[in-house]
mmCIF file of C-alpha atoms and ligand atoms in Angstrom:
data_model
loop_
_atom_site.group_PDB
_atom_site.id
_atom_site.type_symbol
_atom_site.label_atom_id
_atom_site.label_comp_id
_atom_site.label_asym_id
_atom_site.label_seq_id
_atom_site.Cartn_x
_atom_site.Cartn_y
_atom_site.Cartn_z
ATOM 1 C CA MET A 26 12.470 28.728 -28.086
ATOM 2 C CA ARG A 27 12.042 29.317 -24.373
ATOM 3 C CA LYS A 28 13.401 32.649 -23.119
ATOM 4 C CA PRO A 29 15.671 32.045 -20.132
ATOM 5 C CA ILE A 30 14.499 33.571 -16.868
ATOM 6 C CA ILE A 31 16.851 34.416 -14.015
ATOM 7 C CA ALA A 32 15.031 35.339 -10.819
ATOM 8 C CA GLY A 33 16.439 36.439 -7.491
ATOM 9 C CA ASN A 34 14.710 35.243 -4.347
ATOM 10 C CA TRP A 35 15.841 37.623 -1.638
ATOM 11 C CA LYS A 36 14.063 35.638 1.120
ATOM 12 C CA MET A 37 14.033 37.573 4.435
ATOM 13 C CA ASN A 38 16.867 39.925 3.544
ATOM 14 C CA LYS A 39 17.202 43.663 2.866
ATOM 15 C CA THR A 40 15.303 46.565 4.369
ATOM 16 C CA ALA A 41 13.647 48.907 1.884
ATOM 17 C CA ALA A 42 16.645 51.261 1.968
ATOM 18 C CA GLU A 43 19.045 48.375 1.388
ATOM 19 C CA ALA A 44 16.818 47.057 -1.387
ATOM 20 C CA LYS A 45 16.904 50.396 -3.183
ATOM 21 C CA ALA A 46 20.699 50.513 -2.954
ATOM 22 C CA LEU A 47 21.030 46.971 -4.320
ATOM 23 C CA ILE A 48 18.764 47.719 -7.289
ATOM 24 C CA GLU A 49 20.660 50.926 -8.095
ATOM 25 C CA GLU A 50 23.859 48.920 -8.176
ATOM 26 C CA LEU A 51 22.300 46.116 -10.203
ATOM 27 C CA LYS A 52 20.553 48.195 -12.871
ATOM 28 C CA PRO A 53 23.532 49.154 -15.031
ATOM 29 C CA LEU A 54 24.999 45.661 -14.702
ATOM 30 C CA VAL A 55 21.957 43.953 -16.241
ATOM 31 C CA ALA A 56 21.000 46.691 -18.714
ATOM 32 C CA LYS A 57 21.971 44.548 -21.698
ATOM 33 C CA SER A 58 20.759 41.244 -20.328
ATOM 34 C CA LYS A 59 19.467 38.585 -22.693
ATOM 35 C CA PRO A 60 17.431 36.547 -20.182
ATOM 36 C CA GLU A 61 14.352 37.881 -18.460
ATOM 37 C CA VAL A 62 15.459 39.288 -15.087
ATOM 38 C CA VAL A 63 13.163 39.148 -12.044
ATOM 39 C CA VAL A 64 13.702 40.154 -8.421
ATOM 40 C CA CYS A 65 11.370 38.556 -5.868
ATOM 41 C CA VAL A 66 11.644 40.653 -2.736
ATOM 42 C CA PRO A 67 10.089 40.929 0.740
ATOM 43 C CA TYR A 68 6.669 42.615 0.817
ATOM 44 C CA THR A 69 8.038 45.634 2.660
ATOM 45 C CA ASP A 70 10.571 46.229 -0.149
ATOM 46 C CA LEU A 71 8.075 46.094 -3.020
ATOM 47 C CA TRP A 72 7.309 49.812 -3.290
ATOM 48 C CA ALA A 73 10.943 50.855 -3.032
ATOM 49 C CA VAL A 74 12.010 48.265 -5.600
ATOM 50 C CA LYS A 75 9.111 49.157 -7.897
ATOM 51 C CA GLU A 76 10.353 52.756 -7.959
ATOM 52 C CA ALA A 77 13.986 51.790 -8.279
ATOM 53 C CA ILE A 78 13.504 49.478 -11.300
ATOM 54 C CA GLU A 79 11.531 52.113 -13.226
ATOM 55 C CA GLY A 80 12.884 52.353 -16.766
ATOM 56 C CA SER A 81 14.968 49.173 -16.452
ATOM 57 C CA LYS A 82 14.321 45.678 -17.777
ATOM 58 C CA ILE A 83 14.022 44.217 -14.273
ATOM 59 C CA HIS A 84 10.666 42.600 -13.453
ATOM 60 C CA LEU A 85 9.120 42.719 -9.983
ATOM 61 C CA GLY A 86 8.142 39.661 -7.966
ATOM 62 C CA ALA A 87 6.882 38.814 -4.480
ATOM 63 C CA GLU A 88 7.737 35.738 -2.408
ATOM 64 C CA ASN A 89 4.204 34.451 -1.814
ATOM 65 C CA VAL A 90 0.526 35.327 -2.279
ATOM 66 C CA ALA A 91 -2.614 34.528 -0.288
ATOM 67 C CA TRP A 92 -5.207 32.120 -1.700
ATOM 68 C CA ALA A 93 -8.164 34.285 -0.677
ATOM 69 C CA ASP A 94 -9.261 37.629 -2.142
ATOM 70 C CA SER A 95 -9.340 39.345 1.265
ATOM 71 C CA GLY A 96 -10.541 38.770 4.819
ATOM 72 C CA ALA A 97 -9.465 37.449 8.192
ATOM 73 C CA PHE A 98 -6.035 36.038 7.313
ATOM 74 C CA THR A 99 -3.645 37.816 9.666
ATOM 75 C CA GLY A 100 -0.199 38.242 8.180
ATOM 76 C CA GLU A 101 -1.153 37.316 4.630
ATOM 77 C CA ILE A 102 -0.903 39.536 1.539
ATOM 78 C CA SER A 103 -3.485 39.400 -1.240
ATOM 79 C CA ALA A 104 -3.043 39.329 -4.988
ATOM 80 C CA ASP A 105 -4.829 42.691 -5.337
ATOM 81 C CA MET A 106 -2.408 44.281 -2.871
ATOM 82 C CA LEU A 107 0.493 43.003 -4.963
ATOM 83 C CA LYS A 108 -1.086 43.950 -8.282
ATOM 84 C CA GLU A 109 -1.641 47.529 -7.153
ATOM 85 C CA ILE A 110 2.079 47.938 -6.546
ATOM 86 C CA GLY A 111 2.877 46.507 -9.966
ATOM 87 C CA VAL A 112 4.030 43.039 -8.973
ATOM 88 C CA GLU A 113 4.205 40.668 -11.922
ATOM 89 C CA TYR A 114 5.631 37.398 -10.531
ATOM 90 C CA VAL A 115 5.014 35.483 -7.287
ATOM 91 C CA ILE A 116 6.989 32.589 -5.867
ATOM 92 C CA ILE A 117 4.689 29.822 -4.628
ATOM 93 C CA GLY A 118 5.545 26.734 -2.585
ATOM 94 C CA HIS A 119 9.184 27.484 -1.817
ATOM 95 C CA SER A 120 10.679 24.661 0.238
ATOM 96 C CA GLU A 121 11.224 27.068 3.156
ATOM 97 C CA ARG A 122 7.487 27.781 3.163
ATOM 98 C CA ARG A 123 6.805 24.045 3.104
ATOM 99 C CA GLN A 124 9.405 23.342 5.819
ATOM 100 C CA TYR A 125 8.780 26.177 8.297
ATOM 101 C CA PHE A 126 5.277 27.444 7.572
ATOM 102 C CA GLY A 127 3.265 24.321 6.945
ATOM 103 C CA GLU A 128 2.687 24.805 3.229
ATOM 104 C CA THR A 129 1.430 21.703 1.459
ATOM 105 C CA ASP A 130 0.721 20.735 -2.121
ATOM 106 C CA GLU A 131 -2.874 21.659 -1.350
ATOM 107 C CA SER A 132 -2.039 25.190 -0.173
ATOM 108 C CA VAL A 133 0.340 25.562 -3.108
ATOM 109 C CA ASN A 134 -2.509 24.612 -5.435
ATOM 110 C CA ALA A 135 -4.860 27.140 -3.812
ATOM 111 C CA ARG A 136 -2.302 29.954 -4.001
ATOM 112 C CA LEU A 137 -1.486 29.019 -7.592
ATOM 113 C CA LYS A 138 -5.132 29.207 -8.641
ATOM 114 C CA GLN A 139 -5.479 32.590 -6.978
ATOM 115 C CA ALA A 140 -2.340 33.929 -8.659
ATOM 116 C CA LEU A 141 -3.620 32.810 -12.068
ATOM 117 C CA LYS A 142 -7.086 34.222 -11.405
ATOM 118 C CA LYS A 143 -5.511 37.591 -10.614
ATOM 119 C CA GLU A 144 -3.078 37.424 -13.538
ATOM 120 C CA LEU A 145 0.065 37.174 -11.489
ATOM 121 C CA LYS A 146 2.756 34.908 -12.958
ATOM 122 C CA PRO A 147 3.565 32.092 -10.544
ATOM 123 C CA ILE A 148 7.035 30.628 -10.043
ATOM 124 C CA VAL A 149 6.120 27.307 -8.447
ATOM 125 C CA CYS A 150 8.859 25.529 -6.512
ATOM 126 C CA VAL A 151 9.274 21.773 -6.299
ATOM 127 C CA GLY A 152 12.137 19.624 -5.053
ATOM 128 C CA GLU A 153 13.150 16.689 -2.910
ATOM 129 C CA THR A 154 14.863 16.699 0.494
ATOM 130 C CA LEU A 155 18.148 14.932 1.163
ATOM 131 C CA THR A 156 16.409 12.039 2.921
ATOM 132 C CA GLU A 157 13.995 11.609 0.044
ATOM 133 C CA ARG A 158 16.872 11.622 -2.391
ATOM 134 C CA GLU A 159 18.874 9.099 -0.398
ATOM 135 C CA LYS A 160 15.847 6.825 -0.239
ATOM 136 C CA ASN A 161 15.499 7.036 -4.016
ATOM 137 C CA ARG A 162 12.202 8.830 -3.724
ATOM 138 C CA THR A 163 12.994 11.884 -5.856
ATOM 139 C CA LYS A 164 10.694 10.967 -8.730
ATOM 140 C CA ARG A 165 7.844 9.949 -6.466
ATOM 141 C CA VAL A 166 8.082 13.212 -4.515
ATOM 142 C CA LEU A 167 8.244 15.363 -7.635
ATOM 143 C CA LYS A 168 5.323 13.535 -9.189
ATOM 144 C CA LYS A 169 3.170 14.200 -6.136
ATOM 145 C CA GLN A 170 4.241 17.854 -5.961
ATOM 146 C CA VAL A 171 3.455 18.405 -9.640
ATOM 147 C CA LEU A 172 0.203 16.452 -9.864
ATOM 148 C CA GLU A 173 -1.233 17.819 -6.606
ATOM 149 C CA GLY A 174 0.289 21.286 -6.811
ATOM 150 C CA PHE A 175 -1.024 21.774 -10.357
ATOM 151 C CA LYS A 176 -4.307 19.930 -9.862
ATOM 152 C CA ASP A 177 -7.098 21.326 -12.076
ATOM 153 C CA ILE A 178 -4.817 23.835 -13.761
ATOM 154 C CA ALA A 179 -5.768 24.335 -17.419
ATOM 155 C CA ALA A 180 -3.206 23.706 -20.145
ATOM 156 C CA GLU A 181 -3.429 27.313 -21.376
ATOM 157 C CA ASP A 182 -2.512 28.640 -17.930
ATOM 158 C CA PHE A 183 0.945 27.133 -18.251
ATOM 159 C CA ALA A 184 1.881 29.945 -20.636
ATOM 160 C CA ASN A 185 2.113 32.162 -17.533
ATOM 161 C CA ILE A 186 3.696 29.620 -15.194
ATOM 162 C CA VAL A 187 7.345 28.993 -14.388
ATOM 163 C CA ILE A 188 8.453 25.946 -12.400
ATOM 164 C CA ALA A 189 11.579 26.074 -10.242
ATOM 165 C CA TYR A 190 13.236 22.756 -9.471
ATOM 166 C CA GLU A 191 15.051 23.291 -6.191
ATOM 167 C CA PRO A 192 16.538 20.200 -4.567
ATOM 168 C CA VAL A 193 16.229 21.110 -0.899
ATOM 169 C CA TRP A 194 19.674 19.696 -0.054
ATOM 170 C CA ALA A 195 21.246 22.182 -2.468
ATOM 171 C CA ILE A 196 19.638 25.313 -1.023
ATOM 172 C CA GLY A 197 22.053 27.530 0.847
ATOM 173 C CA THR A 198 24.434 24.627 1.349
ATOM 174 C CA GLY A 199 26.963 25.350 -1.364
ATOM 175 C CA LYS A 200 26.122 21.945 -2.812
ATOM 176 C CA THR A 201 24.754 22.078 -6.332
ATOM 177 C CA ALA A 202 23.206 19.310 -8.315
ATOM 178 C CA THR A 203 25.528 18.514 -11.201
ATOM 179 C CA ALA A 204 24.349 20.136 -14.395
ATOM 180 C CA GLU A 205 23.700 16.708 -15.858
ATOM 181 C CA ASP A 206 21.692 15.578 -12.860
ATOM 182 C CA ALA A 207 19.649 18.790 -12.719
ATOM 183 C CA ASN A 208 18.964 18.490 -16.436
ATOM 184 C CA LYS A 209 17.788 14.929 -16.056
ATOM 185 C CA THR A 210 15.484 15.701 -13.146
ATOM 186 C CA ILE A 211 14.055 18.750 -14.878
ATOM 187 C CA GLY A 212 13.513 16.529 -17.917
ATOM 188 C CA TYR A 213 11.505 14.239 -15.667
ATOM 189 C CA ILE A 214 9.377 17.179 -14.447
ATOM 190 C CA ARG A 215 8.823 18.159 -18.082
ATOM 191 C CA SER A 216 7.717 14.593 -18.864
ATOM 192 C CA LEU A 217 5.187 14.734 -16.020
ATOM 193 C CA VAL A 218 3.746 17.916 -17.485
ATOM 194 C CA ARG A 219 3.704 16.342 -20.942
ATOM 195 C CA LYS A 220 1.689 13.356 -19.735
ATOM 196 C CA THR A 221 -1.029 15.438 -18.119
ATOM 197 C CA TRP A 222 -1.118 18.678 -20.085
ATOM 198 C CA GLY A 223 0.337 17.677 -23.452
ATOM 199 C CA ALA A 224 3.484 18.015 -25.519
ATOM 200 C CA GLU A 225 2.969 21.638 -26.552
ATOM 201 C CA VAL A 226 2.612 22.795 -22.943
ATOM 202 C CA ALA A 227 5.654 20.816 -21.827
ATOM 203 C CA LYS A 228 7.758 22.140 -24.673
ATOM 204 C CA ALA A 229 6.913 25.780 -24.001
ATOM 205 C CA LEU A 230 7.128 25.623 -20.178
ATOM 206 C CA ARG A 231 10.106 27.329 -18.565
ATOM 207 C CA ILE A 232 11.698 25.319 -15.763
ATOM 208 C CA GLN A 233 14.430 26.870 -13.632
ATOM 209 C CA TYR A 234 17.074 25.268 -11.476
ATOM 210 C CA GLY A 235 17.625 26.607 -7.968
ATOM 211 C CA GLY A 236 20.065 25.688 -5.199
ATOM 212 C CA SER A 237 23.484 27.292 -4.720
ATOM 213 C CA MET A 238 23.509 28.651 -8.247
ATOM 214 C CA LYS A 239 26.337 31.157 -8.585
ATOM 215 C CA PRO A 240 28.539 32.834 -11.199
ATOM 216 C CA ALA A 241 30.924 29.861 -11.176
ATOM 217 C CA ASN A 242 28.308 27.268 -12.136
ATOM 218 C CA ALA A 243 25.646 29.271 -13.985
ATOM 219 C CA LYS A 244 27.060 28.805 -17.465
ATOM 220 C CA GLU A 245 27.360 25.054 -17.118
ATOM 221 C CA LEU A 246 23.830 24.696 -15.716
ATOM 222 C CA MET A 247 22.331 27.010 -18.329
ATOM 223 C CA ALA A 248 23.996 25.041 -21.136
ATOM 224 C CA GLU A 249 21.717 22.089 -20.387
ATOM 225 C CA ARG A 250 18.810 21.532 -22.726
ATOM 226 C CA ASN A 251 16.070 21.381 -20.099
ATOM 227 C CA ILE A 252 17.268 24.189 -17.826
ATOM 228 C CA ASP A 253 15.632 27.501 -18.709
ATOM 229 C CA GLY A 254 16.886 29.695 -15.918
ATOM 230 C CA GLY A 255 17.690 29.951 -12.265
ATOM 231 C CA LEU A 256 16.060 30.875 -8.985
ATOM 232 C CA ILE A 257 18.869 32.464 -7.036
ATOM 233 C CA GLY A 258 19.018 32.886 -3.263
ATOM 234 C CA GLY A 259 22.298 33.943 -1.658
ATOM 235 C CA ALA A 260 23.980 35.127 -4.845
ATOM 236 C CA ALA A 261 21.025 37.423 -5.617
ATOM 237 C CA LEU A 262 21.931 39.585 -2.617
ATOM 238 C CA LYS A 263 25.127 40.823 -4.266
ATOM 239 C CA ALA A 264 24.711 42.914 -7.409
ATOM 240 C CA ASN A 265 27.913 41.652 -9.013
ATOM 241 C CA ASP A 266 27.137 37.985 -8.422
ATOM 242 C CA PHE A 267 23.538 38.226 -9.562
ATOM 243 C CA ALA A 268 24.548 40.194 -12.660
ATOM 244 C CA ALA A 269 27.242 37.627 -13.475
ATOM 245 C CA ILE A 270 24.596 34.897 -13.403
ATOM 246 C CA VAL A 271 22.234 36.956 -15.551
ATOM 247 C CA ASN A 272 25.103 37.553 -17.994
ATOM 248 C CA TYR A 273 26.245 33.914 -17.876
ATOM 249 C CA LYS A 274 26.759 33.867 -21.632
ATOM 250 C CA ASN A 275 29.657 36.307 -21.264
ATOM 251 C CA ALA A 276 31.409 34.168 -18.639
HETATM 252 P P1 LIG B 303 20.531 29.563 -2.608
HETATM 253 O O1 LIG B 303 20.844 30.112 -3.981
HETATM 254 O O2 LIG B 303 20.955 30.472 -1.505
HETATM 255 O O3 LIG B 303 21.000 28.155 -2.449
HETATM 256 O O4 LIG B 303 18.932 29.524 -2.520
HETATM 257 C C1 LIG B 303 18.211 28.946 -3.531
HETATM 258 C C2 LIG B 303 16.775 29.231 -3.321
HETATM 259 O O5 LIG B 303 16.159 28.737 -2.381
HETATM 260 C C3 LIG B 303 16.105 30.138 -4.249
HETATM 261 O O6 LIG B 303 14.734 30.115 -4.070
#
């Protein structure tokens, strides 16, 4: 059985003071949560959030990690810097990083290897754009993202990896993939993993859906066989909405 994992991706939102307030509001609402709960927050919020989640079941995540140990990489943040704060998860290869900051499957692969080397748990994002979808290229795009993004990753490393399937056209648009469609595509991603890394790895791997996931559609999405959680953008910025997604079973 795969334990569901609901992660918030705050993106470039919330100052440290605002972050603290949001966590204080969220804590009692997710105290009895069944899924694993993660908040991936801006670097400048990490210390405040680390302190605020103390004694709760909320896990701490960052939104990226550098591929190098240290050195002349202005603006980057290393795995050691994150580890010292107590960061457990890191998002890698979010479509916004690919779209606005030149991230490629190659850079995703390098960051992924570094995260694993430093024992951070990567949440690796994949997903097709609207144009790719309309041109019937979804499978081809996902195959490339998985095979190149996870190149040379050992089967045993997948125990610490989460994949997030985020169709780019569904991010922040209010459009969600239908539960059935998301399930099917995630099933395809699982089959790609099966072919390269084996049935056991594919069966145990947690794959989230992301893209306009909200309280109103969480239960339906989470009911699907292949969907093991959600990566939540907008709705993660409101304690009530995020908690309602975490507690989707009670909806
Ligand atoms: P939204 O939930 O705002 O669509 O964002 C999804 C996302 O990109 C999470 O990483």
